[in-house]
Amino acid sequence: IKKIAVMTSGGDSPGMNAAIRSVVRTCAYYRTSCVGIYRGYEGLIDGDFIDLTARSVNNIINKGGTILKSARSKEFRTKEGRAKAYEHLKEHKIDAMVVIGGDGSFTGAVVFNEEYKFPIIGIPGTIDNDIFGTTHTLGYDTALNTAVEAIDKIRDTASSHNRLFFVEVMGRDAGFIALNAGVGAGAEEILIPEEDLGLDRMLESLKKSRRAGKSSSIVVVAEGDKSGRNVYDLAKYVEENLPEYEARVSVLGHMQRGGAPSCFDRVLASRLGVKAVELLLDGQTNLMVGLKNNEVISTEISEAIKGGHTINMELLRVSDIMTT
Ligand code: F6P
Protein backbone atom coordinates (compact mmCIF):
# COMPACT_ATOMS: atom_id res chain seq x y z
CA ILE A 1 0.00 0.00 0.00
CA LYS A 2 1.62 3.22 -1.20
CA LYS A 3 -1.18 5.73 -1.11
CA ILE A 4 -4.06 6.07 1.37
CA ALA A 5 -7.06 8.39 1.01
CA VAL A 6 -9.04 9.84 3.90
CA MET A 7 -12.53 11.34 3.92
CA THR A 8 -15.14 12.58 6.38
CA SER A 9 -18.70 11.63 5.55
CA GLY A 10 -22.24 12.09 6.90
CA GLY A 11 -23.07 14.44 9.78
CA ASP A 12 -19.89 16.11 11.00
CA SER A 13 -18.72 15.72 14.59
CA PRO A 14 -16.09 17.35 16.79
CA GLY A 15 -12.87 15.36 16.58
CA MET A 16 -13.07 14.66 12.85
CA ASN A 17 -10.21 17.10 12.21
CA ALA A 18 -8.13 15.44 14.90
CA ALA A 19 -8.76 12.09 13.18
CA ILE A 20 -7.76 13.48 9.76
CA ARG A 21 -4.58 14.81 11.34
CA SER A 22 -3.84 11.44 12.89
CA VAL A 23 -4.37 9.54 9.62
CA VAL A 24 -2.20 12.00 7.68
CA ARG A 25 0.63 12.00 10.22
CA THR A 26 0.57 8.22 10.60
CA CYS A 27 0.89 7.92 6.82
CA ALA A 28 3.83 10.35 6.91
CA TYR A 29 5.41 8.35 9.75
CA TYR A 30 5.27 5.19 7.63
CA ARG A 31 6.35 7.07 4.48
CA THR A 32 3.03 6.41 2.76
CA SER A 33 1.38 9.09 0.59
CA CYS A 34 -1.92 10.51 1.80
CA VAL A 35 -4.73 12.13 -0.15
CA GLY A 36 -7.74 13.96 1.28
CA ILE A 37 -11.12 13.54 -0.38
CA TYR A 38 -13.44 16.56 -0.07
CA ARG A 39 -17.16 16.22 0.79
CA GLY A 40 -17.13 12.50 1.52
CA TYR A 41 -18.42 10.20 -1.22
CA GLU A 42 -19.61 13.25 -3.21
CA GLY A 43 -16.02 14.39 -3.63
CA LEU A 44 -14.93 10.84 -4.42
CA ILE A 45 -17.43 10.73 -7.30
CA ASP A 46 -16.22 14.14 -8.52
CA GLY A 47 -12.51 13.37 -8.07
CA ASP A 48 -12.19 16.29 -5.64
CA PHE A 49 -8.88 15.34 -4.01
CA ILE A 50 -5.98 17.10 -2.29
CA ASP A 51 -2.51 15.82 -1.46
CA LEU A 52 -1.90 15.99 2.28
CA THR A 53 1.45 16.06 4.05
CA ALA A 54 2.23 16.14 7.75
CA ARG A 55 2.31 19.96 7.54
CA SER A 56 -1.12 20.20 5.87
CA VAL A 57 -2.74 19.30 9.17
CA ASN A 58 -0.99 21.79 11.46
CA ASN A 59 -3.21 23.41 14.08
CA ILE A 60 -6.40 21.49 13.37
CA ILE A 61 -6.49 19.11 16.34
CA ASN A 62 -8.43 21.75 18.28
CA LYS A 63 -10.88 22.71 15.52
CA GLY A 64 -14.52 21.65 15.21
CA GLY A 65 -16.06 20.73 11.84
CA THR A 66 -13.91 19.08 9.19
CA ILE A 67 -11.34 20.70 6.90
CA LEU A 68 -12.28 18.09 4.27
CA LYS A 69 -16.00 19.07 4.48
CA SER A 70 -18.69 16.44 4.69
CA ALA A 71 -21.82 15.37 2.82
CA ARG A 72 -24.51 12.72 2.71
CA SER A 73 -24.21 11.42 -0.86
CA LYS A 74 -27.27 10.19 -2.74
CA GLU A 75 -25.26 9.43 -5.89
CA PHE A 76 -22.97 6.99 -4.11
CA ARG A 77 -26.05 4.85 -3.47
CA THR A 78 -26.21 4.20 -7.21
CA LYS A 79 -24.03 1.72 -9.13
CA GLU A 80 -23.10 4.47 -11.61
CA GLY A 81 -21.97 6.77 -8.81
CA ARG A 82 -19.79 4.06 -7.27
CA ALA A 83 -18.30 3.24 -10.67
CA LYS A 84 -17.24 6.89 -11.10
CA ALA A 85 -15.77 6.83 -7.60
CA TYR A 86 -13.71 3.74 -8.38
CA GLU A 87 -12.38 5.28 -11.61
CA HIS A 88 -11.08 8.29 -9.67
CA LEU A 89 -9.36 6.07 -7.11
CA LYS A 90 -7.63 4.12 -9.91
CA GLU A 91 -6.70 7.27 -11.79
CA HIS A 92 -5.01 8.71 -8.67
CA LYS A 93 -3.37 5.37 -7.83
CA ILE A 94 -5.01 5.25 -4.42
CA ASP A 95 -4.66 1.82 -2.79
CA ALA A 96 -6.86 2.11 0.29
CA MET A 97 -9.22 4.46 2.09
CA VAL A 98 -10.07 5.57 5.64
CA VAL A 99 -13.70 6.62 6.02
CA ILE A 100 -14.53 8.75 9.06
CA GLY A 101 -18.29 8.75 9.56
CA GLY A 102 -21.40 7.07 10.91
CA ASP A 103 -23.57 4.12 9.92
CA GLY A 104 -24.70 5.58 6.57
CA SER A 105 -21.08 6.12 5.54
CA PHE A 106 -20.13 2.62 6.64
CA THR A 107 -23.03 1.07 4.73
CA GLY A 108 -21.62 2.77 1.61
CA ALA A 109 -18.17 1.40 2.45
CA VAL A 110 -19.45 -2.18 2.73
CA VAL A 111 -21.27 -2.03 -0.61
CA PHE A 112 -18.26 -0.45 -2.33
CA ASN A 113 -15.91 -3.08 -0.97
CA GLU A 114 -18.21 -5.89 -2.11
CA GLU A 115 -18.24 -4.49 -5.63
CA TYR A 116 -14.61 -3.45 -6.06
CA LYS A 117 -12.72 -5.27 -3.29
CA PHE A 118 -11.29 -1.89 -2.35
CA PRO A 119 -9.54 -1.85 1.08
CA ILE A 120 -11.39 0.37 3.58
CA ILE A 121 -11.10 0.98 7.31
CA GLY A 122 -13.76 2.98 9.17
CA ILE A 123 -13.35 5.41 12.05
CA PRO A 124 -16.65 6.02 13.89
CA GLY A 125 -17.43 9.74 13.81
CA THR A 126 -20.91 10.83 14.89
CA ILE A 127 -22.26 12.68 17.90
CA ASP A 128 -25.04 10.07 18.23
CA ASN A 129 -22.78 7.28 19.57
CA ASP A 130 -25.05 4.75 17.85
CA ILE A 131 -22.35 2.46 16.41
CA PHE A 132 -21.71 -1.06 17.61
CA GLY A 133 -18.04 -1.94 18.20
CA THR A 134 -17.03 1.12 20.19
CA THR A 135 -18.12 2.53 23.50
CA HIS A 136 -17.49 6.04 22.16
CA THR A 137 -17.79 7.55 18.70
CA LEU A 138 -15.81 10.67 17.83
CA GLY A 139 -17.67 13.79 18.86
CA TYR A 140 -20.05 12.16 21.32
CA ASP A 141 -18.15 13.32 24.40
CA THR A 142 -17.89 16.89 23.09
CA ALA A 143 -21.57 16.97 22.12
CA LEU A 144 -22.54 15.72 25.58
CA ASN A 145 -20.54 18.48 27.23
CA THR A 146 -22.07 21.07 24.90
CA ALA A 147 -25.56 19.83 25.72
CA VAL A 148 -24.91 19.81 29.47
CA GLU A 149 -23.49 23.33 29.36
CA ALA A 150 -26.55 24.54 27.45
CA ILE A 151 -28.98 22.82 29.84
CA ASP A 152 -27.14 24.33 32.83
CA LYS A 153 -27.81 27.76 31.34
CA ILE A 154 -31.44 26.93 30.67
CA ARG A 155 -31.76 25.82 34.30
CA ASP A 156 -30.75 29.32 35.44
CA THR A 157 -33.62 30.99 33.62
CA ALA A 158 -36.02 28.11 34.39
CA SER A 159 -35.39 28.58 38.06
CA SER A 160 -35.66 32.41 37.96
CA HIS A 161 -39.15 32.13 36.44
CA ASN A 162 -40.32 28.90 38.11
CA ARG A 163 -40.76 27.37 34.68
CA LEU A 164 -40.73 23.93 33.16
CA PHE A 165 -38.38 23.56 30.19
CA PHE A 166 -38.45 20.91 27.50
CA VAL A 167 -34.96 20.72 26.00
CA GLU A 168 -34.63 18.77 22.76
CA VAL A 169 -31.23 17.26 22.07
CA MET A 170 -30.03 15.46 18.94
CA GLY A 171 -30.41 11.74 18.37
CA ARG A 172 -32.90 10.64 15.72
CA ASP A 173 -32.63 6.97 16.60
CA ALA A 174 -30.50 6.88 19.72
CA GLY A 175 -30.87 8.31 23.22
CA PHE A 176 -27.21 8.37 24.25
CA ILE A 177 -26.98 12.16 24.31
CA ALA A 178 -30.38 12.63 25.96
CA LEU A 179 -29.81 10.03 28.66
CA ASN A 180 -26.29 11.05 29.64
CA ALA A 181 -26.81 14.80 29.29
CA GLY A 182 -30.08 14.40 31.21
CA VAL A 183 -28.37 12.67 34.12
CA GLY A 184 -25.39 15.04 33.92
CA ALA A 185 -27.58 18.13 34.00
CA GLY A 186 -29.97 16.73 36.62
CA ALA A 187 -33.10 16.60 34.46
CA GLU A 188 -36.41 15.63 36.08
CA GLU A 189 -37.37 13.40 33.19
CA ILE A 190 -35.60 12.01 30.11
CA LEU A 191 -37.42 10.84 26.98
CA ILE A 192 -35.45 8.58 24.62
CA PRO A 193 -36.17 6.57 21.47
CA GLU A 194 -35.21 3.29 23.13
CA GLU A 195 -38.03 3.30 25.64
CA ASP A 196 -41.54 4.65 25.65
CA LEU A 197 -42.03 5.86 29.19
CA GLY A 198 -45.54 7.03 28.40
CA LEU A 199 -47.04 10.47 28.87
CA ASP A 200 -48.79 9.49 32.11
CA ARG A 201 -45.49 8.61 33.69
CA MET A 202 -44.12 12.03 32.69
CA LEU A 203 -47.11 13.85 34.19
CA GLU A 204 -46.76 11.75 37.33
CA SER A 205 -43.11 12.59 37.75
CA LEU A 206 -43.73 16.29 37.18
CA LYS A 207 -46.46 16.23 39.82
CA LYS A 208 -44.10 14.42 42.15
CA SER A 209 -41.46 17.03 41.55
CA ARG A 210 -43.90 19.85 42.48
CA ARG A 211 -45.00 17.98 45.60
CA ALA A 212 -41.33 17.60 46.55
CA GLY A 213 -41.07 21.38 46.56
CA LYS A 214 -39.29 21.97 43.26
CA SER A 215 -40.31 25.17 41.54
CA SER A 216 -38.68 24.58 38.17
CA SER A 217 -38.04 21.49 36.08
CA ILE A 218 -36.13 20.31 33.03
CA VAL A 219 -37.27 17.51 30.75
CA VAL A 220 -34.65 16.37 28.23
CA VAL A 221 -36.16 14.96 25.04
CA ALA A 222 -34.23 13.10 22.34
CA GLU A 223 -35.15 14.12 18.77
CA GLY A 224 -36.49 10.63 18.09
CA ASP A 225 -38.31 9.98 21.37
CA LYS A 226 -41.25 7.59 21.37
CA SER A 227 -43.96 9.86 22.75
CA GLY A 228 -45.35 10.34 19.24
CA ARG A 229 -45.49 14.12 19.79
CA ASN A 230 -42.96 16.76 18.91
CA VAL A 231 -41.39 18.70 21.73
CA TYR A 232 -43.75 21.70 21.29
CA ASP A 233 -46.82 19.47 21.49
CA LEU A 234 -45.37 17.78 24.55
CA ALA A 235 -45.05 21.16 26.26
CA LYS A 236 -48.63 22.03 25.30
CA TYR A 237 -49.86 18.67 26.57
CA VAL A 238 -48.27 19.22 29.96
CA GLU A 239 -49.62 22.78 30.25
CA GLU A 240 -53.12 21.48 29.45
CA ASN A 241 -52.92 18.69 31.98
CA LEU A 242 -50.93 20.42 34.70
CA PRO A 243 -52.00 24.08 34.61
CA GLU A 244 -49.66 24.85 37.51
CA TYR A 245 -46.78 24.56 35.05
CA GLU A 246 -45.67 27.30 32.67
CA ALA A 247 -43.71 25.48 29.97
CA ARG A 248 -41.09 26.62 27.47
CA VAL A 249 -39.21 24.75 24.76
CA SER A 250 -35.57 24.96 23.74
CA VAL A 251 -34.25 22.97 20.78
CA LEU A 252 -30.46 22.77 20.97
CA GLY A 253 -30.05 21.60 17.37
CA HIS A 254 -26.84 21.80 15.37
CA MET A 255 -24.85 23.68 18.00
CA GLN A 256 -24.32 20.17 19.42
CA ARG A 257 -22.32 19.24 16.31
CA GLY A 258 -19.90 22.18 16.52
CA GLY A 259 -17.17 23.50 18.74
CA ALA A 260 -13.68 22.53 19.77
CA PRO A 261 -13.38 18.80 20.51
CA SER A 262 -12.94 17.76 24.14
CA CYS A 263 -9.59 16.34 25.20
CA PHE A 264 -11.22 12.90 25.27
CA ASP A 265 -12.27 13.19 21.62
CA ARG A 266 -8.84 14.48 20.56
CA VAL A 267 -7.06 11.57 22.22
CA LEU A 268 -9.58 9.08 20.84
CA ALA A 269 -9.20 10.51 17.32
CA SER A 270 -5.41 10.32 17.55
CA ARG A 271 -5.50 6.69 18.68
CA LEU A 272 -8.09 5.55 16.12
CA GLY A 273 -6.28 7.27 13.23
CA VAL A 274 -3.03 5.49 14.02
CA LYS A 275 -4.77 2.12 14.25
CA ALA A 276 -6.73 2.65 11.01
CA VAL A 277 -3.58 3.30 8.97
CA GLU A 278 -1.64 0.49 10.65
CA LEU A 279 -4.41 -2.00 9.85
CA LEU A 280 -4.39 -0.98 6.18
CA LEU A 281 -0.59 -1.23 5.99
CA ASP A 282 -0.95 -4.66 7.56
CA GLY A 283 -3.18 -5.73 4.65
CA GLN A 284 -6.45 -5.68 6.60
CA THR A 285 -9.73 -4.30 5.34
CA ASN A 286 -13.46 -3.93 6.08
CA LEU A 287 -12.83 -3.18 9.73
CA MET A 288 -13.92 -0.34 11.95
CA VAL A 289 -11.61 0.77 14.72
CA GLY A 290 -13.17 1.55 18.08
CA LEU A 291 -12.67 1.74 21.81
CA LYS A 292 -13.52 -0.94 24.37
CA ASN A 293 -12.27 -1.02 27.97
CA ASN A 294 -9.94 1.80 26.95
CA GLU A 295 -8.24 -0.47 24.37
CA VAL A 296 -8.37 0.24 20.64
CA ILE A 297 -10.10 -2.71 18.99
CA SER A 298 -11.43 -3.51 15.53
CA THR A 299 -14.81 -4.87 14.43
CA GLU A 300 -16.08 -5.97 11.00
CA ILE A 301 -17.76 -2.89 9.50
CA SER A 302 -20.74 -5.05 8.55
CA GLU A 303 -21.15 -5.90 12.26
CA ALA A 304 -20.74 -2.28 13.33
CA ILE A 305 -23.68 -1.13 11.21
CA LYS A 306 -26.01 -3.91 12.33
CA GLY A 307 -26.68 -1.95 15.49
CA GLY A 308 -26.78 -3.40 18.94
CA HIS A 309 -24.86 -0.69 20.79
CA THR A 310 -27.45 -0.49 23.51
CA ILE A 311 -27.76 2.36 25.92
CA ASN A 312 -27.31 1.81 29.62
CA MET A 313 -30.83 1.51 31.00
CA GLU A 314 -29.42 1.58 34.51
CA LEU A 315 -28.98 5.30 33.95
CA LEU A 316 -32.76 5.72 33.76
CA ARG A 317 -33.02 4.20 37.22
CA VAL A 318 -30.25 6.47 38.48
CA SER A 319 -32.05 9.46 37.00
CA ASP A 320 -35.27 8.38 38.67
CA ILE A 321 -33.63 8.12 42.08
CA MET A 322 -31.95 11.51 41.58
CA THR A 323 -35.32 13.22 41.13
CA THR A 324 -36.35 12.32 44.68
O1 F6P B 1 -26.32 11.77 12.96
C1 F6P B 1 -25.98 12.97 13.54
C2 F6P B 1 -27.16 13.91 13.56
O2 F6P B 1 -26.74 15.13 14.14
C3 F6P B 1 -28.41 13.39 14.27
O3 F6P B 1 -28.37 13.49 15.67
C4 F6P B 1 -29.48 14.26 13.65
O4 F6P B 1 -30.73 13.64 13.75
C5 F6P B 1 -29.01 14.39 12.24
O5 F6P B 1 -27.60 14.18 12.25
C6 F6P B 1 -29.30 15.71 11.58
O6 F6P B 1 -28.85 15.67 10.27
P1 F6P B 1 -28.70 16.92 9.30
O7 F6P B 1 -27.58 17.77 9.80
O8 F6P B 1 -28.42 16.34 7.98
O9 F6P B 1 -30.00 17.67 9.38
CSV table of C-alpha atoms in Angstrom, one decimal, residues 4 8 24 28 75 121 132 152 171 186 210 215 244 286 303:
chain,number,residue,atom,x,y,z
A,4,ILE,CA,-4.1,6.1,1.4
A,8,THR,CA,-15.1,12.6,6.4
A,24,VAL,CA,-2.2,12.0,7.7
A,28,ALA,CA,3.8,10.3,6.9
A,75,GLU,CA,-25.3,9.4,-5.9
A,121,ILE,CA,-11.1,1.0,7.3
A,132,PHE,CA,-21.7,-1.1,17.6
A,152,ASP,CA,-27.1,24.3,32.8
A,171,GLY,CA,-30.4,11.7,18.4
A,186,GLY,CA,-30.0,16.7,36.6
A,210,ARG,CA,-43.9,19.8,42.5
A,215,SER,CA,-40.3,25.2,41.5
A,244,GLU,CA,-49.7,24.9,37.5
A,286,ASN,CA,-13.5,-3.9,6.1
A,303,GLU,CA,-21.2,-5.9,12.3
